[in-house]
mmCIF file of C-alpha atoms in Angstrom:
data_model
loop_
_atom_site.group_PDB
_atom_site.id
_atom_site.type_symbol
_atom_site.label_atom_id
_atom_site.label_comp_id
_atom_site.label_asym_id
_atom_site.label_seq_id
_atom_site.Cartn_x
_atom_site.Cartn_y
_atom_site.Cartn_z
ATOM 1 C CA MET Z 1074 -13.341 0.293 0.088
ATOM 2 C CA GLU Z 1075 -13.105 -3.291 1.673
ATOM 3 C CA LYS Z 1076 -15.010 -4.169 -1.379
ATOM 4 C CA ARG Z 1077 -12.603 -3.012 -3.224
ATOM 5 C CA LEU Z 1078 -9.501 -4.100 -1.463
ATOM 6 C CA GLN Z 1079 -10.590 -7.854 -1.399
ATOM 7 C CA GLU Z 1080 -11.151 -7.112 -5.563
ATOM 8 C CA LEU Z 1081 -8.070 -6.346 -6.028
ATOM 9 C CA LYS Z 1082 -6.406 -8.944 -3.387
ATOM 10 C CA LYS Z 1083 -8.500 -11.378 -6.231
ATOM 11 C CA SER Z 1084 -6.628 -9.396 -9.216
ATOM 12 C CA THR Z 1085 -3.659 -9.823 -8.362
ATOM 13 C CA LYS Z 1086 -3.445 -13.491 -8.150
ATOM 14 C CA LYS Z 1087 -4.751 -13.595 -12.093
ATOM 15 C CA LEU Z 1088 -1.626 -11.173 -12.571
ATOM 16 C CA GLN Z 1089 0.952 -13.550 -10.425
ATOM 17 C CA ILE Z 1090 0.532 -17.265 -13.176
ATOM 18 C CA LEU Z 1091 1.348 -14.304 -15.658
ATOM 19 C CA ASN Z 1092 5.553 -16.077 -16.939
ATOM 20 C CA GLN Z 1093 7.667 -12.502 -17.028
ATOM 21 C CA ASN Z 1094 7.313 -11.956 -21.508
ATOM 22 C CA GLN Z 1095 3.717 -11.272 -20.046
ATOM 23 C CA ARG Z 1096 4.762 -8.891 -16.838
ATOM 24 C CA ALA Z 1097 7.323 -7.496 -19.313
ATOM 25 C CA ASN Z 1098 4.617 -6.174 -22.110
ATOM 26 C CA LEU Z 1099 1.614 -5.177 -20.219
ATOM 27 C CA ILE Z 1100 4.411 -2.518 -18.511
ATOM 28 C CA GLU Z 1101 5.238 -1.678 -22.236
ATOM 29 C CA ASN Z 1102 1.898 -1.147 -22.835
ATOM 30 C CA ILE Z 1103 1.333 0.990 -19.783
ATOM 31 C CA ALA Z 1104 4.989 3.408 -21.548
ATOM 32 C CA ASN Z 1105 3.405 3.253 -24.700
ATOM 33 C CA SER Z 1106 -0.327 4.584 -23.420
ATOM 34 C CA ILE Z 1107 1.793 7.801 -21.514
ATOM 35 C CA GLU Z 1108 3.481 8.849 -24.274
ATOM 36 C CA GLN Z 1109 0.478 8.337 -26.651
ATOM 37 C CA ASN Z 1110 -1.193 10.681 -23.391
ATOM 38 C CA ILE Z 1111 0.801 12.930 -23.165
ATOM 39 C CA ASP Z 1112 -1.630 15.817 -23.337
ATOM 40 C CA LYS Z 1113 -4.309 14.173 -21.325
ATOM 41 C CA ILE Z 1114 -1.400 14.725 -18.959
ATOM 42 C CA ILE Z 1115 -0.202 17.708 -19.404
ATOM 43 C CA LYS Z 1116 -3.741 19.312 -19.261
ATOM 44 C CA ALA Z 1117 -5.072 17.341 -15.795
ATOM 45 C CA ASN Z 1118 -1.383 18.517 -14.126
ATOM 46 C CA ALA Z 1119 -2.417 21.914 -15.484
ATOM 47 C CA ILE Z 1120 -5.267 22.412 -12.735
ATOM 48 C CA ASP Z 1121 -2.972 21.140 -10.655
ATOM 49 C CA LEU Z 1122 -0.348 23.653 -10.736
ATOM 50 C CA GLN Z 1123 -3.315 26.742 -10.540
ATOM 51 C CA ASN Z 1124 -4.172 25.136 -7.192
ATOM 52 C CA ALA Z 1125 -1.424 25.153 -6.021
ATOM 53 C CA LYS Z 1126 0.287 28.517 -6.693
ATOM 54 C CA ASN Z 1127 0.513 28.778 -2.854
ATOM 55 C CA LEU Z 1128 3.004 25.753 -2.416
ATOM 56 C CA SER Z 1129 6.552 26.887 -2.054
ATOM 57 C CA LEU Z 1130 8.409 27.193 -6.062
ATOM 58 C CA ALA Z 1131 10.511 23.600 -5.018
ATOM 59 C CA LEU Z 1132 7.176 22.025 -4.138
ATOM 60 C CA GLN Z 1133 5.819 23.413 -7.037
ATOM 61 C CA ASP Z 1134 8.289 21.892 -9.363
ATOM 62 C CA ARG Z 1135 7.430 18.066 -7.560
ATOM 63 C CA LEU Z 1136 4.199 18.209 -9.113
ATOM 64 C CA LYS Z 1137 5.038 19.659 -12.543
ATOM 65 C CA LEU Z 1138 5.167 17.195 -15.706
ATOM 66 C CA ASP Z 1139 6.111 18.334 -18.546
ATOM 67 C CA GLU Z 1140 6.874 16.567 -22.166
ATOM 68 C CA ASN Z 1141 9.845 15.983 -21.436
ATOM 69 C CA ARG Z 1142 9.536 14.558 -17.871
ATOM 70 C CA ILE Z 1143 6.707 12.612 -19.538
ATOM 71 C CA LYS Z 1144 8.596 11.058 -21.748
ATOM 72 C CA ASN Z 1145 11.063 10.390 -18.691
ATOM 73 C CA LEU Z 1146 9.049 8.433 -17.387
ATOM 74 C CA ALA Z 1147 7.619 7.043 -19.857
ATOM 75 C CA LYS Z 1148 11.312 5.354 -20.551
ATOM 76 C CA SER Z 1149 11.772 4.705 -17.298
ATOM 77 C CA ILE Z 1150 8.903 2.409 -17.189
ATOM 78 C CA LYS Z 1151 10.392 0.176 -20.379
ATOM 79 C CA ASP Z 1152 13.194 -0.078 -17.797
ATOM 80 C CA ILE Z 1153 12.091 -2.049 -15.375
ATOM 81 C CA ALA Z 1154 9.703 -4.121 -18.156
ATOM 82 C CA LEU Z 1155 13.645 -5.038 -19.252
ATOM 83 C CA LEU Z 1156 14.762 -6.052 -15.551
ATOM 84 C CA LYS Z 1157 15.319 -9.326 -14.160
ATOM 85 C CA ASP Z 1158 12.590 -11.379 -13.142
ATOM 86 C CA PRO Z 1159 12.432 -10.582 -9.488
ATOM 87 C CA ILE Z 1160 9.707 -13.977 -9.079
ATOM 88 C CA GLY Z 1161 10.471 -17.742 -9.350
ATOM 89 C CA LYS Z 1162 14.586 -17.093 -8.366
ATOM 90 C CA ILE Z 1163 16.203 -19.922 -6.311
ATOM 91 C CA LYS Z 1164 17.623 -18.515 -3.864
ATOM 92 C CA ASP Z 1165 19.159 -21.807 -2.081
ATOM 93 C CA GLY Z 1166 18.565 -25.201 -2.373
ATOM 94 C CA TRP Z 1167 19.212 -28.415 -0.550
ATOM 95 C CA ILE Z 1168 19.015 -32.165 0.456
ATOM 96 C CA THR Z 1169 17.792 -33.246 3.550
ATOM 97 C CA LYS Z 1170 19.319 -36.199 5.845
ATOM 98 C CA ASP Z 1171 15.523 -37.575 5.308
ATOM 99 C CA GLY Z 1172 16.223 -37.478 1.259
ATOM 100 C CA LEU Z 1173 13.584 -34.317 1.095
ATOM 101 C CA LYS Z 1174 14.437 -32.094 -1.119
ATOM 102 C CA ILE Z 1175 14.406 -27.602 -0.659
ATOM 103 C CA GLU Z 1176 14.343 -24.904 -2.354
ATOM 104 C CA LYS Z 1177 13.816 -21.473 -0.976
ATOM 105 C CA ILE Z 1178 12.459 -19.255 -4.078
ATOM 106 C CA SER Z 1179 11.367 -15.386 -4.468
ATOM 107 C CA VAL Z 1180 7.700 -15.547 -4.309
ATOM 108 C CA PRO Z 1181 5.429 -11.687 -4.923
ATOM 109 C CA LEU Z 1182 4.210 -9.522 -1.860
ATOM 110 C CA GLY Z 1183 1.263 -9.772 -2.735
ATOM 111 C CA VAL Z 1184 -0.713 -6.508 -2.521
ATOM 112 C CA ILE Z 1185 1.483 -2.765 -2.052
ATOM 113 C CA ALA Z 1186 -0.516 0.492 -0.474
ATOM 114 C CA ILE Z 1187 1.691 3.343 -1.223
ATOM 115 C CA ILE Z 1188 0.650 6.176 0.314
ATOM 116 C CA TYR Z 1189 2.188 9.503 -1.185
ATOM 117 C CA GLU Z 1190 2.378 12.869 -1.200
ATOM 118 C CA SER Z 1191 2.716 15.522 -4.530
ATOM 119 C CA ARG Z 1192 4.582 13.850 -7.560
ATOM 120 C CA PRO Z 1193 2.185 12.362 -9.885
ATOM 121 C CA ASN Z 1194 5.359 10.154 -11.525
ATOM 122 C CA VAL Z 1195 4.911 8.481 -8.368
ATOM 123 C CA THR Z 1196 2.085 7.115 -9.242
ATOM 124 C CA ALA Z 1197 3.148 5.206 -12.772
ATOM 125 C CA GLU Z 1198 5.923 3.949 -11.322
ATOM 126 C CA VAL Z 1199 4.848 2.188 -8.658
ATOM 127 C CA VAL Z 1200 2.389 0.865 -10.404
ATOM 128 C CA ALA Z 1201 5.570 -0.361 -12.720
ATOM 129 C CA LEU Z 1202 6.935 -2.020 -10.373
ATOM 130 C CA ALA Z 1203 4.120 -3.745 -9.207
ATOM 131 C CA ILE Z 1204 3.467 -5.598 -11.784
ATOM 132 C CA LYS Z 1205 7.065 -6.556 -12.785
ATOM 133 C CA SER Z 1206 7.313 -7.967 -9.655
ATOM 134 C CA ALA Z 1207 3.824 -9.509 -9.788
ATOM 135 C CA ASN Z 1208 2.423 -7.783 -7.328
ATOM 136 C CA GLY Z 1209 -1.037 -5.759 -6.853
ATOM 137 C CA CYS Z 1210 -0.926 -2.309 -5.973
ATOM 138 C CA ALA Z 1211 -3.645 0.195 -3.798
ATOM 139 C CA LEU Z 1212 -2.531 3.820 -4.266
ATOM 140 C CA LYS Z 1213 -3.237 7.186 -2.439
ATOM 141 C CA GLY Z 1214 -1.783 10.274 -3.408
ATOM 142 C CA GLY Z 1215 -1.940 13.738 -3.006
ATOM 143 C CA LYS Z 1216 -5.058 16.073 -2.879
ATOM 144 C CA GLU Z 1217 -2.828 18.336 -4.928
ATOM 145 C CA ALA Z 1218 -2.063 15.937 -7.497
ATOM 146 C CA ILE Z 1219 -5.059 14.653 -7.641
ATOM 147 C CA ASN Z 1220 -6.340 15.395 -11.369
ATOM 148 C CA THR Z 1221 -3.319 14.337 -12.749
ATOM 149 C CA ASN Z 1222 -3.181 10.578 -10.370
ATOM 150 C CA LEU Z 1223 -6.074 9.862 -11.818
ATOM 151 C CA ALA Z 1224 -5.775 10.778 -15.255
ATOM 152 C CA ILE Z 1225 -2.271 9.164 -14.717
ATOM 153 C CA VAL Z 1226 -4.442 5.817 -13.630
ATOM 154 C CA GLU Z 1227 -6.680 5.936 -15.613
ATOM 155 C CA ILE Z 1228 -4.585 5.589 -18.441
ATOM 156 C CA ILE Z 1229 -2.602 3.231 -16.836
ATOM 157 C CA LYS Z 1230 -5.622 1.066 -16.302
ATOM 158 C CA ASP Z 1231 -7.220 0.851 -19.468
ATOM 159 C CA SER Z 1232 -3.870 -0.339 -21.027
ATOM 160 C CA LEU Z 1233 -3.276 -3.209 -18.742
ATOM 161 C CA LYS Z 1234 -7.326 -4.094 -20.084
ATOM 162 C CA GLU Z 1235 -8.440 -7.730 -18.359
ATOM 163 C CA TYR Z 1236 -6.060 -6.926 -15.607
ATOM 164 C CA GLY Z 1237 -5.870 -3.470 -15.125
ATOM 165 C CA GLY Z 1238 -7.708 -4.570 -11.877
ATOM 166 C CA CYS Z 1239 -5.005 -5.426 -10.058
ATOM 167 C CA VAL Z 1240 -3.901 -1.574 -9.838
ATOM 168 C CA GLU Z 1241 -6.441 0.063 -7.347
ATOM 169 C CA TYR Z 1242 -6.206 4.301 -6.763
ATOM 170 C CA PHE Z 1243 -8.287 5.267 -3.162
ATOM 171 C CA ASP Z 1244 -9.564 9.355 -2.963
ATOM 172 C CA ILE Z 1245 -10.368 9.316 0.317
ATOM 173 C CA SER Z 1246 -9.757 11.493 3.448
ATOM 174 C CA ARG Z 1247 -6.735 11.507 6.627
ATOM 175 C CA ASP Z 1248 -9.650 9.810 8.705
ATOM 176 C CA GLU Z 1249 -10.549 7.232 5.323
ATOM 177 C CA ILE Z 1250 -7.225 6.095 5.575
ATOM 178 C CA LEU Z 1251 -7.322 4.982 9.160
ATOM 179 C CA ASP Z 1252 -9.873 2.441 8.152
ATOM 180 C CA PHE Z 1253 -7.602 1.676 4.862
ATOM 181 C CA ILE Z 1254 -3.821 0.743 7.114
ATOM 182 C CA LYS Z 1255 -6.019 -1.198 9.066
ATOM 183 C CA MET Z 1256 -7.003 -3.169 5.692
ATOM 184 C CA ASP Z 1257 -4.607 -5.791 6.820
ATOM 185 C CA LYS Z 1258 -6.606 -8.182 4.797
ATOM 186 C CA TYR Z 1259 -6.068 -7.566 2.114
ATOM 187 C CA LEU Z 1260 -2.807 -5.222 2.348
ATOM 188 C CA ASP Z 1261 0.582 -7.070 2.990
ATOM 189 C CA LEU Z 1262 2.534 -4.059 2.761
ATOM 190 C CA VAL Z 1263 2.541 -0.193 3.289
ATOM 191 C CA VAL Z 1264 4.635 2.339 2.158
ATOM 192 C CA PRO Z 1265 4.521 5.462 3.401
ATOM 193 C CA ARG Z 1266 5.447 8.577 0.677
ATOM 194 C CA GLY Z 1267 5.789 12.254 2.045
ATOM 195 C CA GLY Z 1268 6.474 13.979 4.919
ATOM 196 C CA GLU Z 1269 7.400 13.500 8.592
ATOM 197 C CA GLY Z 1270 3.565 13.986 10.028
ATOM 198 C CA LEU Z 1271 2.244 11.550 7.653
ATOM 199 C CA VAL Z 1272 4.619 8.820 8.060
ATOM 200 C CA LYS Z 1273 4.356 9.506 11.196
ATOM 201 C CA PHE Z 1274 0.721 8.716 11.387
ATOM 202 C CA VAL Z 1275 0.577 5.504 9.403
ATOM 203 C CA SER Z 1276 4.064 3.876 11.412
ATOM 204 C CA SER Z 1277 2.097 4.754 14.307
ATOM 205 C CA ASN Z 1278 -1.282 3.469 13.668
ATOM 206 C CA SER Z 1279 -1.035 0.837 10.440
ATOM 207 C CA SER Z 1280 -1.800 -3.352 11.364
ATOM 208 C CA VAL Z 1281 0.095 -3.775 7.769
ATOM 209 C CA PRO Z 1282 3.611 -4.500 7.455
ATOM 210 C CA VAL Z 1283 5.710 -0.734 7.193
ATOM 211 C CA LEU Z 1284 8.150 0.235 4.623
ATOM 212 C CA LYS Z 1285 9.151 3.514 6.217
ATOM 213 C CA HIS Z 1286 9.784 6.628 3.213
ATOM 214 C CA ASP Z 1287 10.970 9.064 5.718
ATOM 215 C CA LYS Z 1288 12.675 12.011 5.713
ATOM 216 C CA GLY Z 1289 15.599 13.309 4.078
ATOM 217 C CA VAL Z 1290 18.140 14.845 5.886
ATOM 218 C CA CYS Z 1291 21.150 14.587 4.278
ATOM 219 C CA HIS Z 1292 24.837 15.984 4.880
ATOM 220 C CA ILE Z 1293 27.903 16.585 2.962
ATOM 221 C CA TYR Z 1294 31.187 16.919 5.255
ATOM 222 C CA ILE Z 1295 33.522 19.186 3.369
ATOM 223 C CA HIS Z 1296 36.606 17.315 4.893
ATOM 224 C CA LYS Z 1297 39.698 19.349 4.753
ATOM 225 C CA PHE Z 1298 41.548 17.855 1.953
ATOM 226 C CA ALA Z 1299 38.733 18.282 -0.354
ATOM 227 C CA ASN Z 1300 38.895 19.576 -3.781
ATOM 228 C CA ILE Z 1301 37.479 23.148 -3.866
ATOM 229 C CA LYS Z 1302 36.785 22.512 -7.304
ATOM 230 C CA LYS Z 1303 34.827 19.079 -6.751
ATOM 231 C CA ALA Z 1304 33.328 20.340 -4.017
ATOM 232 C CA LEU Z 1305 31.816 23.523 -4.646
ATOM 233 C CA ASP Z 1306 30.182 21.385 -7.438
ATOM 234 C CA ILE Z 1307 28.458 18.449 -5.547
ATOM 235 C CA CYS Z 1308 27.161 20.763 -2.990
ATOM 236 C CA ILE Z 1309 25.524 23.155 -5.613
ATOM 237 C CA ASN Z 1310 23.961 20.232 -7.192
ATOM 238 C CA ALA Z 1311 23.476 18.241 -3.612
ATOM 239 C CA LYS Z 1312 21.005 21.465 -2.719
ATOM 240 C CA CYS Z 1313 19.993 23.312 -5.532
ATOM 241 C CA SER Z 1314 19.096 20.573 -8.543
ATOM 242 C CA ARG Z 1315 16.343 19.931 -6.925
ATOM 243 C CA PRO Z 1316 15.567 21.506 -4.048
ATOM 244 C CA GLY Z 1317 11.983 19.433 -3.058
ATOM 245 C CA VAL Z 1318 13.179 16.249 -3.220
ATOM 246 C CA CYS Z 1319 14.093 13.677 -0.195
ATOM 247 C CA ASN Z 1320 17.905 13.279 -1.339
ATOM 248 C CA ALA Z 1321 18.789 16.782 -1.225
ATOM 249 C CA ALA Z 1322 21.384 18.391 0.936
ATOM 250 C CA GLU Z 1323 20.259 19.733 3.798
ATOM 251 C CA SER Z 1324 23.212 20.415 5.544
ATOM 252 C CA VAL Z 1325 26.667 21.276 4.623
ATOM 253 C CA LEU Z 1326 29.646 20.577 7.242
ATOM 254 C CA VAL Z 1327 32.710 22.292 6.809
ATOM 255 C CA ASP Z 1328 36.421 21.583 8.422
ATOM 256 C CA GLU Z 1329 37.712 24.794 10.347
ATOM 257 C CA ASP Z 1330 40.643 24.278 7.836
ATOM 258 C CA LEU Z 1331 39.189 24.627 5.221
ATOM 259 C CA ALA Z 1332 36.026 26.258 5.829
ATOM 260 C CA SER Z 1333 37.374 30.421 5.867
ATOM 261 C CA GLU Z 1334 38.810 29.895 1.765
ATOM 262 C CA PHE Z 1335 35.412 27.612 1.079
ATOM 263 C CA LEU Z 1336 32.363 29.038 2.478
ATOM 264 C CA PRO Z 1337 32.949 31.933 0.604
ATOM 265 C CA LEU Z 1338 33.347 30.750 -2.692
ATOM 266 C CA LEU Z 1339 30.471 28.372 -1.980
ATOM 267 C CA LYS Z 1340 27.696 31.107 -0.467
ATOM 268 C CA SER Z 1341 28.917 33.203 -3.687
ATOM 269 C CA GLN Z 1342 27.504 29.768 -5.863
ATOM 270 C CA LEU Z 1343 24.667 29.292 -3.514
ATOM 271 C CA ASP Z 1344 23.746 33.153 -3.952
ATOM 272 C CA LYS Z 1345 22.808 32.611 -7.424
ATOM 273 C CA PHE Z 1346 19.822 30.330 -6.342
ATOM 274 C CA GLY Z 1347 18.638 32.789 -4.146
ATOM 275 C CA VAL Z 1348 19.018 30.052 -1.253
ATOM 276 C CA ILE Z 1349 18.877 31.587 2.665
ATOM 277 C CA ILE Z 1350 21.778 30.319 4.434
ATOM 278 C CA TYR Z 1351 21.574 29.309 8.028
ATOM 279 C CA GLY Z 1352 24.821 28.812 9.609
ATOM 280 C CA CYS Z 1353 26.250 28.476 12.751
ATOM 281 C CA LYS Z 1354 28.768 30.773 14.729
ATOM 282 C CA ARG Z 1355 32.258 30.138 13.042
ATOM 283 C CA ALA Z 1356 30.008 30.484 9.416
ATOM 284 C CA ASN Z 1357 28.408 33.441 10.846
ATOM 285 C CA GLN Z 1358 31.994 35.433 11.659
ATOM 286 C CA ILE Z 1359 33.367 34.492 8.278
ATOM 287 C CA ILE Z 1360 29.998 34.545 5.535
ATOM 288 C CA GLU Z 1361 26.476 36.673 6.186
ATOM 289 C CA CYS Z 1362 23.893 34.314 7.463
ATOM 290 C CA GLN Z 1363 21.316 34.235 9.457
ATOM 291 C CA GLU Z 1364 22.254 31.877 12.254
ATOM 292 C CA ALA Z 1365 21.392 28.568 13.610
ATOM 293 C CA SER Z 1366 18.738 27.863 15.791
ATOM 294 C CA LYS Z 1367 19.382 24.080 17.952
ATOM 295 C CA ASP Z 1368 16.222 23.431 15.388
ATOM 296 C CA SER Z 1369 17.709 24.366 12.098
ATOM 297 C CA TYR Z 1370 19.896 21.013 11.887
ATOM 298 C CA ASP Z 1371 16.905 18.644 12.425
ATOM 299 C CA ASN Z 1372 14.687 20.406 9.503
ATOM 300 C CA GLU Z 1373 14.446 18.851 6.041
ATOM 301 C CA TYR Z 1374 13.655 22.159 4.343
ATOM 302 C CA LEU Z 1375 12.312 20.862 0.786
ATOM 303 C CA ASP Z 1376 13.349 23.722 -0.463
ATOM 304 C CA PHE Z 1377 16.023 26.730 -0.883
ATOM 305 C CA LYS Z 1378 17.129 26.802 2.351
ATOM 306 C CA LEU Z 1379 20.574 25.583 3.755
ATOM 307 C CA ASN Z 1380 22.786 24.870 6.676
ATOM 308 C CA LEU Z 1381 25.966 25.171 7.297
ATOM 309 C CA LYS Z 1382 28.341 24.421 10.106
ATOM 310 C CA VAL Z 1383 31.792 24.373 10.545
ATOM 311 C CA VAL Z 1384 33.252 21.235 12.110
ATOM 312 C CA SER Z 1385 36.600 20.623 14.235
ATOM 313 C CA GLY Z 1386 37.249 18.071 12.292
ATOM 314 C CA PHE Z 1387 36.607 13.978 11.592
ATOM 315 C CA ASP Z 1388 34.488 12.859 14.326
ATOM 316 C CA ASP Z 1389 33.550 16.111 15.057
ATOM 317 C CA ALA Z 1390 31.087 15.461 11.329
ATOM 318 C CA ILE Z 1391 30.517 12.067 11.793
ATOM 319 C CA GLU Z 1392 29.032 13.329 15.586
ATOM 320 C CA HIS Z 1393 26.914 15.388 13.693
ATOM 321 C CA ILE Z 1394 25.672 13.795 11.573
ATOM 322 C CA ASP Z 1395 24.791 10.637 13.686
ATOM 323 C CA ARG Z 1396 23.033 12.808 15.843
ATOM 324 C CA HIS Z 1397 20.877 14.688 13.207
ATOM 325 C CA SER Z 1398 20.794 12.743 9.962
ATOM 326 C CA SER Z 1399 16.986 10.940 9.395
ATOM 327 C CA GLY Z 1400 19.593 8.032 7.275
ATOM 328 C CA HIS Z 1401 18.739 8.781 4.603
ATOM 329 C CA SER Z 1402 22.074 9.685 1.777
ATOM 330 C CA GLU Z 1403 24.909 11.420 3.761
ATOM 331 C CA ALA Z 1404 28.453 11.848 1.422
ATOM 332 C CA ILE Z 1405 31.774 12.696 2.357
ATOM 333 C CA VAL Z 1406 34.600 14.869 -0.350
ATOM 334 C CA SER Z 1407 38.039 14.266 0.271
ATOM 335 C CA ASP Z 1408 40.995 13.358 -1.666
ATOM 336 C CA ASP Z 1409 42.172 11.414 1.028
ATOM 337 C CA TYR Z 1410 41.385 7.913 0.516
ATOM 338 C CA SER Z 1411 41.027 6.600 3.975
ATOM 339 C CA ALA Z 1412 39.076 9.835 5.131
ATOM 340 C CA CYS Z 1413 36.455 8.495 2.633
ATOM 341 C CA GLU Z 1414 36.859 4.565 3.299
ATOM 342 C CA ARG Z 1415 36.468 5.690 7.159
ATOM 343 C CA PHE Z 1416 33.379 7.685 6.518
ATOM 344 C CA LEU Z 1417 32.148 4.989 3.729
ATOM 345 C CA SER Z 1418 32.464 2.169 7.133
ATOM 346 C CA LEU Z 1419 31.171 4.622 10.158
ATOM 347 C CA VAL Z 1420 28.093 6.757 8.501
ATOM 348 C CA ASP Z 1421 25.118 4.494 9.511
ATOM 349 C CA SER Z 1422 22.564 5.701 6.563
ATOM 350 C CA ALA Z 1423 21.486 3.553 4.156
ATOM 351 C CA CYS Z 1424 22.850 5.396 0.762
ATOM 352 C CA VAL Z 1425 27.148 6.939 1.720
ATOM 353 C CA TYR Z 1426 28.687 8.990 -0.925
ATOM 354 C CA ALA Z 1427 32.428 9.549 -1.755
ATOM 355 C CA ASN Z 1428 32.621 12.329 -3.770
ATOM 356 C CA ALA Z 1429 30.166 12.330 -5.096
ATOM 357 C CA SER Z 1430 26.527 13.773 -4.545
ATOM 358 C CA THR Z 1431 23.380 13.042 -2.709
ATOM 359 C CA ARG Z 1432 20.927 13.398 -6.063
ATOM 360 C CA PHE Z 1433 22.013 9.874 -7.091
ATOM 361 C CA SER Z 1434 19.827 8.319 -3.838
ATOM 362 C CA ASP Z 1435 17.116 6.810 -6.856
ATOM 363 C CA GLY Z 1436 15.483 3.639 -7.832
ATOM 364 C CA GLY Z 1437 16.959 5.371 -12.075
ATOM 365 C CA GLU Z 1438 19.848 6.549 -10.925
ATOM 366 C CA PHE Z 1439 20.977 2.845 -9.093
ATOM 367 C CA GLY Z 1440 19.601 0.967 -12.342
ATOM 368 C CA PHE Z 1441 16.073 -0.119 -10.274
ATOM 369 C CA GLY Z 1442 14.386 1.704 -13.193
ATOM 370 C CA GLY Z 1443 12.481 3.452 -10.689
ATOM 371 C CA GLU Z 1444 11.375 2.880 -6.882
ATOM 372 C CA ILE Z 1445 8.646 2.886 -4.393
ATOM 373 C CA GLY Z 1446 10.176 4.410 -2.502
ATOM 374 C CA ILE Z 1447 13.655 5.101 0.029
ATOM 375 C CA SER Z 1448 13.679 3.242 3.002
ATOM 376 C CA THR Z 1449 15.344 4.975 6.083
ATOM 377 C CA GLY Z 1450 14.715 1.677 8.051
ATOM 378 C CA LYS Z 1451 17.059 -0.982 8.343
ATOM 379 C CA MET Z 1452 14.157 -4.205 8.336
ATOM 380 C CA HIS Z 1453 13.539 -6.326 5.082
ATOM 381 C CA ALA Z 1454 14.414 -2.987 2.278
ATOM 382 C CA ARG Z 1455 17.083 0.235 2.352
ATOM 383 C CA GLY Z 1456 17.617 3.072 0.684
ATOM 384 C CA PRO Z 1457 16.327 3.090 -3.257
ATOM 385 C CA VAL Z 1458 13.304 0.142 -2.665
ATOM 386 C CA GLY Z 1459 13.334 -1.523 -6.387
ATOM 387 C CA VAL Z 1460 11.383 -5.079 -7.785
ATOM 388 C CA ASP Z 1461 13.911 -7.276 -5.608
ATOM 389 C CA GLU Z 1462 12.771 -5.673 -2.258
ATOM 390 C CA LEU Z 1463 8.775 -6.145 -3.111
ATOM 391 C CA THR Z 1464 9.321 -10.113 -3.003
ATOM 392 C CA THR Z 1465 9.462 -12.135 -0.443
ATOM 393 C CA TYR Z 1466 10.166 -16.127 -0.135
ATOM 394 C CA LYS Z 1467 8.764 -19.167 0.327
ATOM 395 C CA TYR Z 1468 9.994 -22.412 1.099
ATOM 396 C CA ILE Z 1469 9.352 -25.595 -1.704
ATOM 397 C CA ILE Z 1470 9.782 -28.854 -0.625
ATOM 398 C CA ARG Z 1471 9.615 -32.563 -2.568
ATOM 399 C CA GLY Z 1472 9.590 -35.453 -0.933
ATOM 400 C CA GLN Z 1473 8.003 -39.420 -2.263
ATOM 401 C CA GLY Z 1474 5.988 -39.823 0.817
ATOM 402 C CA HIS Z 1475 8.037 -39.177 3.530
ATOM 403 C CA ILE Z 1476 6.470 -38.602 6.683
ATOM 404 C CA ARG Z 1477 8.307 -37.849 10.014
#
């Protein structure tokens, strides 16, 4: 493992001397190779899907790559190639009292390790983002997607030719991961993307700086002045379009003034998707649903399951979100401008929406082409982590024989 990481760091240096057009060409090559090898990817993915029959349908959906999804993946990679170059940007510049010329410029982080589960499209998106930002990439995917991941990595490395060494896939055990995340001599950042257990394990044991892609306990608050149709459309989209992803809603909070009218309509729509509803006592008095436990509101279901809670007003909703949110994405639905603006100001999550679904918390939807993950922390990067967040900076100082 150490030898492979050593070679990866060395190969990354070769990548970092390329200009933006050369790196963009490499990314285009990846996208084209993926399009040319759709059948190979689908064949490998079919093996993983067959082995995943015991997983929930939502998790199987996360794992699945069909022709349409692979074509969309290739398109998102081409979008990444077209992004502005994040490297070499002059962030600031000045001349000191002694006449030194100082510039603050953006530079790559170095080698980024991504430890992720389920979604094999992450493999290609992460590599494209890393190359765009001139970073090396150490990948560790989940065992449930091993065949798909290995097929994609082989396609990528072949397309990169002499620069294939800047990407390495590590098929290692949990015990070996413990050694992997202590390789701070070779790794500059580690990003855990997966369940709560994985994120906690990496965060607790890594000697490499960690950028957490934590769980998504996302909320939608239906304010008393919400437009009913908008509220229904947003709730159904946020929960049912892809329940197995981190930006799906897990709890809907409804103002008591609107609950009697709104909840039966919402349940009728949720029933079409077979959503299991866990409701508070007040919700249970209005619609038939299972009673929520004290732990329900902290769950990231990643499934057709949803919490409902009737709240006494704006402040009650904010208090609930403060207590149970994972800091990922929250939304308010209301035609009251001041209520929306208060919500956007007061809710302390990475992505906060007014009258829109939480499902937009995504690098592609934000115009980043893709993302390394959704950071729920507050240091360095927050929300969808795109190419700009995969850089740091250094100071360039030019003198003329200056001494102090």
